[in-house]
Amino acid sequence: MNFDYINERIARLRINKDVSQREMSLDLGQSIGYINRIENKKALPSIPMLHYICEYFGITLKDFFDDGIEYPVLLNELIEEEKDLDEQNILTLLSLAKQLNARKSKK
């Protein structure tokens, strides 16, 4: 496994969440430079800490390691929102997603 993926994925998710390395480190109960060391490939999080990092971003470990999902936080938010929709609205949302994907593939 390429461990650089872990460092880079944390950096991308943090930037997408628009939080500083310092803020994220402190939010996780770690030293100020904790996330900086990870993103600069000087350290890797432990497995329990990686689980906490995923919780911080609102994603699962599966989402974290699925590099096919570029915006896992937004995708999970969308899934949470659709849970309360009725069948017709879910079908409408599905149709819209298919149309957007079709447009994307034409470009």
Coordinates of N, CA and C in Angstrom, one line a residue:
M1 N 0.8 -1.2 0.0 CA 0.0 0.0 0.0 C 0.9 1.2 0.0
N2 N 0.5 2.2 -0.7 CA 1.2 3.5 -0.8 C 0.7 4.4 0.4
F3 N 1.5 4.5 1.4 CA 1.1 5.2 2.6 C 0.9 6.7 2.4
D4 N 1.5 7.2 1.3 CA 1.3 8.7 0.9 C -0.1 9.0 0.7
Y5 N -0.9 8.0 0.3 CA -2.3 8.2 0.1 C -3.0 8.7 1.4
I6 N -2.6 8.1 2.5 CA -3.3 8.6 3.8 C -3.0 10.0 4.1
N7 N -1.7 10.4 3.9 CA -1.3 11.8 4.2 C -2.1 12.8 3.2
E8 N -2.1 12.4 2.0 CA -2.7 13.3 0.9 C -4.2 13.3 1.1
R9 N -4.8 12.2 1.5 CA -6.3 12.2 1.6 C -6.7 13.1 2.8
I10 N -5.9 13.0 3.9 CA -6.2 13.8 5.0 C -6.1 15.3 4.7
A11 N -5.1 15.6 3.9 CA -4.9 17.0 3.5 C -6.0 17.5 2.6
R12 N -6.5 16.7 1.6 CA -7.6 17.1 0.7 C -8.9 17.3 1.5
L13 N -9.1 16.3 2.4 CA -10.4 16.4 3.2 C -10.4 17.7 4.1
R14 N -9.2 17.9 4.7 CA -9.1 19.1 5.6 C -9.3 20.4 4.8
I15 N -8.7 20.5 3.6 CA -8.8 21.7 2.8 C -10.3 21.8 2.4
N16 N -10.9 20.8 2.0 CA -12.3 20.8 1.6 C -13.2 21.3 2.7
K17 N -12.8 20.9 3.9 CA -13.6 21.3 5.1 C -13.3 22.8 5.5
D18 N -12.2 23.3 5.0 CA -11.8 24.7 5.2 C -11.4 24.9 6.7
V19 N -10.6 24.0 7.2 CA -10.0 24.2 8.5 C -8.5 24.1 8.4
S20 N -7.8 24.8 9.3 CA -6.4 24.8 9.3 C -5.8 23.6 10.0
Q21 N -4.6 23.3 9.7 CA -3.9 22.1 10.3 C -4.0 22.3 11.8
R22 N -3.7 23.5 12.3 CA -3.7 23.8 13.8 C -5.1 23.5 14.4
E23 N -6.1 24.0 13.7 CA -7.5 23.9 14.2 C -7.8 22.4 14.3
M24 N -7.5 21.7 13.2 CA -7.9 20.3 13.2 C -7.1 19.5 14.3
S25 N -5.9 19.8 14.4 CA -5.1 19.1 15.4 C -5.7 19.3 16.8
L26 N -6.0 20.5 17.1 CA -6.6 20.8 18.4 C -8.0 20.2 18.6
D27 N -8.8 20.2 17.5 CA -10.1 19.6 17.6 C -10.0 18.1 17.9
L28 N -9.0 17.5 17.4 CA -8.8 16.1 17.7 C -8.1 15.8 19.0
G29 N -7.8 16.9 19.8 CA -7.2 16.7 21.1 C -5.7 16.4 21.0
Q30 N -5.1 16.8 19.9 CA -3.6 16.5 19.7 C -2.8 17.8 19.8
S31 N -1.5 17.7 19.7 CA -0.6 18.8 19.7 C -0.9 19.7 18.5
I32 N -0.5 21.0 18.5 CA -0.7 21.9 17.5 C -0.2 21.4 16.1
G33 N 1.0 20.8 16.1 CA 1.6 20.4 14.8 C 1.3 19.0 14.4
Y34 N 0.3 18.3 15.0 CA 0.0 16.9 14.7 C -0.4 16.7 13.2
I35 N -1.3 17.4 12.7 CA -1.8 17.3 11.4 C -0.7 17.7 10.4
N36 N 0.1 18.8 10.7 CA 1.2 19.2 9.9 C 2.2 18.1 9.7
R37 N 2.5 17.3 10.8 CA 3.5 16.2 10.6 C 2.9 15.1 9.7
I38 N 1.6 14.9 9.9 CA 1.0 13.8 9.0 C 1.0 14.3 7.5
E39 N 0.6 15.5 7.3 CA 0.5 16.0 5.9 C 1.9 16.1 5.3
N40 N 2.9 16.4 6.1 CA 4.2 16.5 5.5 C 5.0 15.1 5.5
K41 N 4.2 14.1 5.7 CA 4.7 12.7 5.7 C 5.8 12.4 6.7
K42 N 5.7 13.0 7.8 CA 6.7 12.7 8.9 C 6.1 11.8 9.9
A43 N 4.8 11.5 9.8 CA 4.1 10.6 10.7 C 2.8 10.1 10.0
L44 N 2.3 9.0 10.6 CA 1.0 8.5 10.1 C 0.1 8.4 11.4
P45 N -1.2 8.5 11.2 CA -2.0 8.4 12.4 C -2.1 6.9 12.7
S46 N -2.4 6.6 14.0 CA -2.7 5.2 14.4 C -4.0 4.9 13.8
I47 N -4.3 3.6 13.9 CA -5.7 3.2 13.4 C -6.8 3.8 14.2
P48 N -6.7 3.8 15.5 CA -7.8 4.4 16.3 C -7.9 5.9 15.9
M49 N -6.7 6.6 15.8 CA -6.8 8.0 15.4 C -7.3 8.2 14.0
L50 N -7.0 7.3 13.1 CA -7.6 7.5 11.7 C -9.1 7.4 11.8
H51 N -9.6 6.5 12.7 CA -11.0 6.4 12.9 C -11.6 7.7 13.4
Y52 N -10.9 8.4 14.4 CA -11.4 9.7 14.9 C -11.3 10.7 13.8
I53 N -10.3 10.7 13.0 CA -10.2 11.6 11.9 C -11.4 11.5 10.9
C54 N -11.7 10.2 10.6 CA -12.9 10.0 9.7 C -14.1 10.5 10.4
E55 N -14.3 10.3 11.7 CA -15.5 10.9 12.4 C -15.5 12.4 12.3
Y56 N -14.3 13.0 12.4 CA -14.2 14.4 12.3 C -14.7 14.9 11.0
F57 N -14.4 14.2 9.9 CA -14.9 14.6 8.6 C -16.3 14.1 8.3
G58 N -16.9 13.3 9.1 CA -18.2 12.7 8.9 C -18.3 11.7 7.9
I59 N -17.2 10.9 7.8 CA -17.1 9.8 6.8 C -16.7 8.5 7.5
T60 N -16.8 7.4 6.8 CA -16.4 6.1 7.3 C -15.0 5.8 6.8
L61 N -14.4 4.8 7.4 CA -13.1 4.4 6.9 C -13.1 3.9 5.5
K62 N -14.3 3.2 5.1 CA -14.4 2.8 3.7 C -14.4 4.0 2.8
D63 N -15.2 5.1 3.2 CA -15.2 6.3 2.4 C -13.7 6.9 2.3
F64 N -13.0 6.8 3.3 CA -11.7 7.4 3.4 C -10.8 6.7 2.3
F65 N -10.8 5.4 2.3 CA -10.0 4.7 1.4 C -10.5 4.5 0.0
D66 N -11.7 4.9 -0.3 CA -12.3 4.8 -1.6 C -12.0 6.1 -2.4
D67 N -10.8 6.1 -3.1 CA -10.4 7.3 -3.8 C -11.3 7.6 -5.0
G68 N -12.2 6.7 -5.3 CA -13.2 7.0 -6.4 C -14.2 8.0 -5.9
I69 N -14.3 8.3 -4.7 CA -15.3 9.3 -4.1 C -14.4 10.5 -3.7
E70 N -14.5 11.5 -4.6 CA -13.7 12.7 -4.4 C -14.3 13.6 -3.2
Y71 N -15.6 13.6 -3.1 CA -16.2 14.4 -2.0 C -17.0 13.6 -1.1
P72 N -16.4 12.7 -0.3 CA -17.2 11.8 0.6 C -18.1 12.5 1.6
V73 N -17.6 13.7 2.1 CA -18.4 14.4 3.1 C -19.7 14.9 2.5
L74 N -19.6 15.5 1.3 CA -20.8 16.0 0.6 C -21.7 14.8 0.2
L75 N -21.2 13.7 -0.2 CA -22.0 12.6 -0.6 C -22.7 12.0 0.6
N76 N -22.1 11.9 1.7 CA -22.7 11.4 2.9 C -23.8 12.4 3.4
E77 N -23.6 13.7 3.2 CA -24.6 14.7 3.6 C -25.8 14.5 2.6
L78 N -25.6 14.3 1.3 CA -26.7 14.1 0.4 C -27.5 12.9 0.8
I79 N -26.8 11.8 1.1 CA -27.5 10.5 1.5 C -28.3 10.8 2.7
E80 N -27.8 11.5 3.7 CA -28.6 11.8 4.9 C -29.9 12.6 4.6
E81 N -29.7 13.5 3.7 CA -30.9 14.4 3.3 C -31.9 13.6 2.6
E82 N -31.5 12.7 1.8 CA -32.5 11.9 0.9 C -33.3 10.9 1.7
K83 N -32.8 10.5 2.9 CA -33.5 9.5 3.7 C -34.9 9.9 4.1
D84 N -35.2 11.2 4.2 CA -36.5 11.6 4.6 C -37.4 11.9 3.4
L85 N -36.9 11.7 2.2 CA -37.7 11.9 1.0 C -38.7 10.8 0.7
D86 N -39.8 11.1 0.0 CA -40.7 10.0 -0.4 C -40.2 9.4 -1.7
E87 N -40.8 8.4 -2.2 CA -40.3 7.6 -3.3 C -40.2 8.5 -4.6
Q88 N -41.2 9.3 -4.8 CA -41.3 10.2 -6.0 C -40.1 11.2 -6.0
N89 N -39.8 11.8 -4.9 CA -38.7 12.7 -4.8 C -37.3 12.0 -4.9
I90 N -37.2 10.8 -4.4 CA -36.0 10.0 -4.6 C -35.8 9.7 -6.1
L91 N -36.9 9.3 -6.8 CA -36.8 9.1 -8.2 C -36.4 10.3 -9.0
T92 N -36.9 11.5 -8.6 CA -36.6 12.7 -9.2 C -35.1 13.0 -9.0
L93 N -34.6 12.8 -7.8 CA -33.2 13.1 -7.5 C -32.3 12.1 -8.3
L94 N -32.7 10.9 -8.4 CA -32.0 9.9 -9.1 C -31.9 10.3 -10.6
S95 N -33.0 10.7 -11.2 CA -33.1 11.1 -12.6 C -32.1 12.3 -12.8
L96 N -32.1 13.3 -11.9 CA -31.3 14.4 -12.0 C -29.8 14.0 -11.9
A97 N -29.5 13.1 -11.0 CA -28.1 12.7 -10.9 C -27.6 12.0 -12.2
K98 N -28.5 11.2 -12.8 CA -28.2 10.5 -14.1 C -28.0 11.5 -15.2
Q99 N -28.8 12.6 -15.2 CA -28.6 13.6 -16.2 C -27.3 14.3 -16.1
L100 N -27.0 14.7 -14.8 CA -25.7 15.4 -14.6 C -24.5 14.5 -14.9
N101 N -24.6 13.2 -14.6 CA -23.5 12.3 -15.0 C -23.4 12.1 -16.5
A102 N -24.5 12.1 -17.2 CA -24.5 12.0 -18.6 C -23.8 13.3 -19.3
R103 N -24.1 14.4 -18.7 CA -23.5 15.7 -19.2 C -22.0 15.7 -18.9
K104 N -21.6 15.2 -17.8 CA -20.2 15.1 -17.4 C -19.4 14.2 -18.3
S105 N -20.0 13.1 -18.7 CA -19.3 12.1 -19.5 C -19.2 12.6 -21.0
K106 N -20.1 13.6 -21.4 CA -20.0 14.1 -22.7 C -18.9 15.1 -22.9
K107 N -18.4 15.7 -21.8 CA -17.4 16.7 -21.8 C -16.0 16.2 -22.0

